[in-house]
Coordinates of C-alpha atoms and ligand atoms in Angstrom, one line a residue:
M30 CA 62.4 148.7 59.2
A31 CA 64.4 145.8 57.7
E32 CA 64.1 143.6 60.8
T33 CA 62.1 140.4 60.2
K34 CA 60.6 138.0 62.6
E35 CA 59.9 134.3 62.0
F36 CA 57.1 132.6 63.7
P37 CA 55.8 129.0 63.4
F38 CA 52.2 128.5 62.6
N39 CA 50.5 125.2 63.4
L40 CA 47.3 124.2 61.7
T41 CA 45.7 121.1 63.3
F42 CA 42.2 119.8 62.8
P43 CA 40.6 116.4 63.1
F44 CA 38.4 114.7 60.6
S45 CA 36.7 111.3 60.3
R46 CA 36.6 109.3 57.1
T47 CA 34.6 106.2 56.3
L48 CA 36.7 103.2 55.3
G49 CA 34.6 101.3 52.8
A50 CA 33.9 97.5 53.0
T51 CA 37.5 96.3 52.3
L52 CA 39.4 98.6 54.6
S53 CA 36.7 98.1 57.3
T54 CA 37.5 94.4 57.2
F55 CA 41.2 95.1 57.3
C56 CA 40.9 97.6 60.2
S57 CA 38.5 95.5 62.2
A58 CA 41.0 92.6 61.9
L59 CA 43.9 94.9 63.0
A60 CA 41.9 95.8 66.1
Q61 CA 42.0 92.1 66.9
G62 CA 45.8 91.9 66.3
Q63 CA 45.5 90.3 62.9
I64 CA 46.8 91.5 59.6
I65 CA 45.0 90.3 56.5
G66 CA 45.2 90.4 52.7
V67 CA 42.9 89.5 49.9
R68 CA 43.4 86.7 47.4
T69 CA 42.7 87.9 43.9
G70 CA 44.1 87.1 40.4
G71 CA 46.2 84.3 41.7
R72 CA 48.1 86.3 44.4
V73 CA 47.5 87.8 47.8
I74 CA 47.5 91.5 48.1
A75 CA 48.2 92.9 51.6
P76 CA 46.9 95.2 52.8
P77 CA 43.8 94.3 50.8
L78 CA 42.5 96.5 47.9
E79 CA 39.0 96.8 46.8
Y80 CA 40.0 96.4 43.1
D81 CA 42.7 94.3 41.5
P82 CA 45.2 96.9 40.4
D83 CA 46.1 94.9 37.2
T84 CA 42.6 94.2 35.9
G85 CA 40.3 96.7 37.7
A86 CA 38.1 93.8 38.6
A87 CA 36.5 93.7 42.1
A88 CA 39.0 92.0 44.4
G89 CA 36.3 90.1 46.3
T90 CA 36.4 88.9 49.8
D91 CA 38.7 85.9 49.8
W92 CA 40.5 87.1 53.0
V93 CA 43.8 85.6 54.0
K94 CA 45.8 85.9 57.2
V95 CA 49.3 87.4 56.6
G96 CA 52.3 88.1 58.8
P97 CA 53.0 89.0 61.6
K98 CA 56.5 88.4 60.2
G99 CA 57.7 89.6 56.8
T100 CA 60.7 90.4 54.7
V101 CA 62.0 93.9 53.9
S102 CA 62.5 94.5 50.2
S103 CA 63.6 98.2 50.4
W104 CA 63.8 100.9 52.9
T105 CA 64.7 104.5 53.6
W106 CA 66.1 105.8 56.9
V107 CA 64.5 108.7 58.8
P108 CA 67.2 110.2 60.9
K109 CA 65.2 113.1 62.4
P110 CA 61.5 112.2 62.9
T111 CA 59.0 115.1 63.1
N112 CA 55.9 115.1 65.4
L113 CA 54.0 113.5 62.5
H114 CA 56.2 110.4 62.2
P115 CA 55.1 107.1 63.9
L116 CA 58.2 107.0 66.1
D117 CA 60.1 109.7 68.1
R118 CA 63.5 108.1 67.4
P119 CA 65.3 107.4 64.1
F120 CA 63.7 104.6 62.2
A121 CA 63.2 103.2 58.7
F122 CA 60.2 103.4 56.4
A123 CA 60.3 100.0 54.6
F124 CA 58.4 98.0 52.0
I125 CA 57.6 94.7 53.8
T126 CA 56.2 91.6 52.1
L127 CA 54.4 89.9 54.9
D128 CA 54.4 86.1 55.1
G129 CA 51.5 84.8 53.1
A130 CA 51.4 87.9 50.9
D131 CA 52.7 88.6 47.4
T132 CA 52.8 92.4 47.6
A133 CA 54.6 94.7 50.0
M134 CA 53.1 97.1 52.5
I135 CA 54.8 100.2 53.8
H136 CA 55.4 100.6 57.5
A137 CA 58.0 101.7 60.1
V138 CA 60.9 99.5 61.1
D139 CA 62.3 100.2 64.6
A140 CA 65.8 98.7 64.1
G141 CA 67.8 101.0 66.3
S142 CA 70.3 102.1 63.7
E143 CA 70.6 102.5 60.0
S144 CA 73.4 99.9 59.9
A145 CA 70.9 97.3 61.3
M146 CA 68.8 97.7 58.2
S147 CA 69.2 95.6 55.0
A148 CA 67.1 94.3 52.1
G149 CA 66.0 90.8 52.9
M150 CA 66.0 91.2 56.7
R151 CA 63.2 89.5 58.6
V152 CA 61.0 91.7 60.7
E153 CA 57.9 91.2 62.9
A154 CA 54.9 93.4 63.7
E155 CA 54.8 94.8 67.2
F156 CA 51.2 95.6 68.1
K157 CA 50.0 97.9 70.8
P158 CA 48.4 96.0 73.8
L159 CA 45.1 94.6 72.4
A160 CA 43.0 96.8 74.6
E161 CA 44.6 99.9 73.0
C162 CA 44.1 98.8 69.4
V163 CA 41.4 100.9 67.6
G164 CA 41.6 99.5 64.1
R165 CA 44.2 101.9 62.6
I166 CA 47.5 101.1 60.8
D167 CA 49.3 102.5 63.9
D168 CA 47.9 99.7 66.0
I169 CA 51.1 98.2 64.7
V170 CA 53.6 100.4 66.6
A171 CA 56.4 99.3 64.2
F172 CA 58.1 96.3 62.8
T173 CA 61.2 95.1 64.7
P174 CA 63.9 92.7 63.6
A175 CA 62.5 89.2 64.0
T176 CA 64.3 87.2 66.8
D177 CA 63.1 84.0 65.1
P178 CA 63.2 84.3 61.3
S179 CA 61.2 81.1 60.6
P180 CA 57.9 81.6 58.7
S181 CA 54.8 83.0 60.5
V182 CA 52.6 80.2 61.8
D183 CA 49.1 81.1 60.4
A184 CA 50.3 83.0 57.3
G185 CA 48.3 82.0 54.2
Q186 CA 45.4 80.6 56.2
P187 CA 41.8 81.8 55.4
F188 CA 40.5 84.6 57.5
V189 CA 36.8 84.5 58.3
A190 CA 35.4 88.0 58.5
P191 CA 32.4 88.7 60.7
D192 CA 29.1 89.5 59.0
E193 CA 29.4 93.1 60.1
N194 CA 32.7 94.9 60.8
D195 CA 33.2 96.6 64.1
I196 CA 35.2 99.5 62.6
T197 CA 33.8 101.4 59.6
E198 CA 35.4 104.9 60.2
M199 CA 38.7 106.2 61.2
D200 CA 39.7 109.5 62.9
A201 CA 42.7 111.3 61.5
F202 CA 44.4 114.6 62.2
C203 CA 45.5 117.1 59.6
D204 CA 48.6 118.7 61.2
L205 CA 50.7 121.2 59.3
T206 CA 53.4 123.5 60.7
Y207 CA 55.0 126.2 58.7
I208 CA 57.2 129.2 59.2
D209 CA 55.8 132.7 58.4
N210 CA 57.8 135.9 58.2
A211 CA 56.2 138.9 59.9
S212 CA 55.7 141.8 57.4
P213 CA 57.2 145.2 58.2
T214 CA 53.7 146.5 59.1
T215 CA 53.1 143.6 61.3
M216 CA 56.3 144.5 63.2
M217 CA 55.2 148.2 63.4
W218 CA 51.7 147.2 64.7
A219 CA 53.2 144.9 67.3
A220 CA 55.7 147.5 68.5
A221 CA 52.9 150.1 68.8
L222 CA 50.8 147.7 70.8
M223 CA 53.6 147.2 73.3
D224 CA 53.6 151.0 73.7
G225 CA 49.9 151.1 74.2
R226 CA 49.2 152.8 70.9
L227 CA 47.0 151.8 67.9
I228 CA 48.2 152.6 64.4
G229 CA 46.6 152.8 61.0
Q230 CA 47.8 153.6 57.6
K231 CA 46.3 156.3 55.4
C232 CA 46.1 155.6 51.7
P233 CA 47.6 158.4 49.7
Q234 CA 45.2 157.6 46.8
C235 CA 41.7 157.3 48.3
A236 CA 42.5 158.9 51.7
R237 CA 40.9 155.9 53.6
T238 CA 42.5 154.8 56.9
V239 CA 43.0 151.1 57.4
I240 CA 43.8 149.6 60.8
G241 CA 46.2 146.9 61.8
P242 CA 49.1 145.2 60.1
R243 CA 47.7 145.1 56.5
G244 CA 50.4 147.0 54.6
M245 CA 48.0 147.7 51.7
C246 CA 44.8 149.6 50.8
S247 CA 42.3 146.9 50.0
V248 CA 40.3 149.4 47.8
C249 CA 43.2 150.7 45.7
A250 CA 45.4 147.6 46.0
I251 CA 48.5 149.7 46.6
E252 CA 51.2 149.1 49.1
L253 CA 51.3 151.2 52.3
D254 CA 54.5 151.6 54.3
E255 CA 55.9 153.4 57.3
S256 CA 55.4 156.8 55.7
H257 CA 51.6 156.2 55.7
V258 CA 51.3 155.4 59.4
I259 CA 49.0 157.5 61.6
E260 CA 47.9 157.1 65.2
V261 CA 44.3 156.2 65.7
P262 CA 42.2 156.4 68.9
G263 CA 41.3 153.5 71.1
K264 CA 37.6 154.4 70.7
G265 CA 35.1 153.3 68.2
V266 CA 31.8 151.6 67.4
V267 CA 30.8 148.0 67.1
S268 CA 30.1 147.5 63.3
N269 CA 29.3 143.8 63.4
F270 CA 29.7 140.8 65.6
T271 CA 29.4 137.0 65.7
V272 CA 28.2 135.0 68.7
V273 CA 30.0 131.7 68.8
T274 CA 28.4 128.8 70.6
P275 CA 31.3 126.5 71.3
T276 CA 31.0 122.8 70.4
P277 CA 33.4 120.4 72.0
Y278 CA 36.3 119.6 69.6
P279 CA 40.0 119.1 70.2
G280 CA 41.6 122.4 71.1
Q281 CA 38.4 124.3 72.0
T282 CA 38.7 125.5 75.5
E283 CA 35.6 127.8 75.6
T284 CA 32.5 126.3 77.1
E285 CA 30.1 129.3 77.1
P286 CA 28.9 131.4 74.1
F287 CA 31.3 134.3 73.3
A288 CA 31.3 137.1 70.8
R289 CA 33.9 138.3 68.4
C290 CA 33.4 141.9 67.1
S291 CA 34.5 144.2 64.4
I292 CA 35.0 147.7 65.7
L293 CA 35.2 150.8 63.4
L294 CA 37.6 153.1 65.2
D295 CA 36.8 156.8 65.2
G296 CA 38.3 158.4 62.1
A297 CA 39.1 155.0 60.4
D298 CA 37.5 153.4 57.3
A299 CA 38.3 149.8 58.0
V300 CA 37.6 147.8 61.1
I301 CA 39.8 146.2 63.7
A302 CA 38.4 142.6 63.8
Q303 CA 38.0 139.7 66.2
Q304 CA 37.7 141.8 69.3
E305 CA 36.2 140.9 72.6
I306 CA 33.7 143.1 74.4
L307 CA 34.2 143.2 78.2
D308 CA 31.7 143.6 81.0
V309 CA 28.5 142.8 79.1
G310 CA 26.9 139.5 78.2
V311 CA 26.8 138.4 74.5
N312 CA 23.1 139.2 74.4
E313 CA 23.8 142.8 75.2
I314 CA 26.2 143.5 72.3
R315 CA 24.7 145.7 69.6
V316 CA 25.8 147.1 66.3
G317 CA 26.3 150.8 66.9
M318 CA 27.5 150.4 70.5
H319 CA 30.3 152.8 71.5
V320 CA 33.3 151.1 73.0
E321 CA 36.8 152.0 74.2
I322 CA 40.0 149.9 74.5
V323 CA 41.2 148.3 77.7
W324 CA 45.0 147.8 77.6
A325 CA 46.8 145.1 79.5
P326 CA 49.0 146.8 82.1
E327 CA 52.5 147.8 80.9
G328 CA 54.8 145.0 81.6
Q329 CA 52.1 142.4 81.1
R330 CA 51.7 143.0 77.3
N331 CA 52.8 140.3 74.9
V332 CA 52.6 140.3 71.1
D333 CA 54.4 137.0 70.4
D334 CA 51.2 135.6 68.8
I335 CA 50.7 138.4 66.4
D336 CA 51.1 137.4 62.8
N337 CA 50.2 138.5 59.3
R338 CA 46.8 136.9 59.3
S339 CA 45.7 138.6 62.5
R340 CA 43.9 141.6 60.9
G341 CA 44.3 143.7 64.0
S342 CA 44.7 141.0 66.6
G343 CA 45.8 142.6 69.9
G344 CA 47.8 139.7 71.1
D345 CA 47.9 139.9 74.9
A346 CA 48.3 143.6 74.8
I347 CA 44.6 144.4 74.3
L348 CA 42.4 142.9 77.0
G349 CA 39.2 143.8 75.2
W350 CA 36.9 146.7 74.7
R351 CA 34.3 148.1 77.2
P352 CA 31.1 150.0 76.4
T353 CA 31.4 153.7 77.1
G354 CA 27.7 154.2 77.8
E355 CA 27.2 156.8 75.1
P356 CA 24.0 156.5 73.1
D357 CA 24.3 154.0 70.2
E358 CA 24.8 155.1 66.6
P359 CA 22.1 154.0 64.1
A360 CA 23.0 150.5 63.1
D361 CA 22.2 151.4 59.4
L362 CA 25.4 153.5 59.4
Y363 CA 27.5 150.3 59.5
L364 CA 26.0 148.6 56.4
E365 CA 28.1 148.2 53.3
R366 CA 31.4 149.2 55.1
M367 CA 34.7 147.8 54.0
M368 CA 36.3 145.2 56.3
Ligands
LIG428 ZN1 43.1 153.5 48.9

């Protein structure tokens, strides 16, 4: 089976970070629509740093208002922005020395076209409406070409910080998208699911049967291919399970506790993982419980989500597993099993 399938995988998760005293002051000022720097070593560094990069000495708290206008010193054009870029149309990333500052900061310039960009051009910060500012660098939507190139009015004036900053943390998202190629066994597994069949692979060395799109024996560390495929029954025993109590976080759609189970199929040596048990509450799930597969009706099966990491994911082809009512097996039988 030489056919390959590409599928994009998107990993997104939020995290919060503390800002420290200097960036807390900077971000709290941003939320008020003010950009600041710090005067240290005879110059103004903006955005402010905690330590003077030349001497390593503490930069102190001699805050200075800078901008909102500044001068571009160098730039690079971004013709095709991704979902992670600050603007959804072509723009420039530029080093901008704000009025009142001696160092450059990097930000986006929304100039319309590459030909409108030049070193030495005057630009001006365009803030979000004040009510939407949260104290992040993207409170400044972008810099735009300044309609009036004259110096910023308050630039270089002292900035009096409050005793306590409003903003001491920021939320950020890690967002990573990459393309994966489905392995040949992933393709075989997905095709079998569409037919309403489960397949495993029998290792020629240790004679164990593994389930799902693994393509290898995890005991012998040898590759398994099409020649090792065998059909396995849609019946087995719950070998372990986890009850997940959902906490609200971005992307979590579950609100009630749910279980994800590993099932050791009859005749197999490795489990099919991450399965859902139907018809019973999470408190009734037991290790040793006999279950059987419930397929989605033919024509309603979908395996688009199946990838190399899925370890037996059923996509939308397997609805779940229902208890058969047979007497449980002793739970001890399922200790020290291979995954
Ligand atoms: Zn083996």
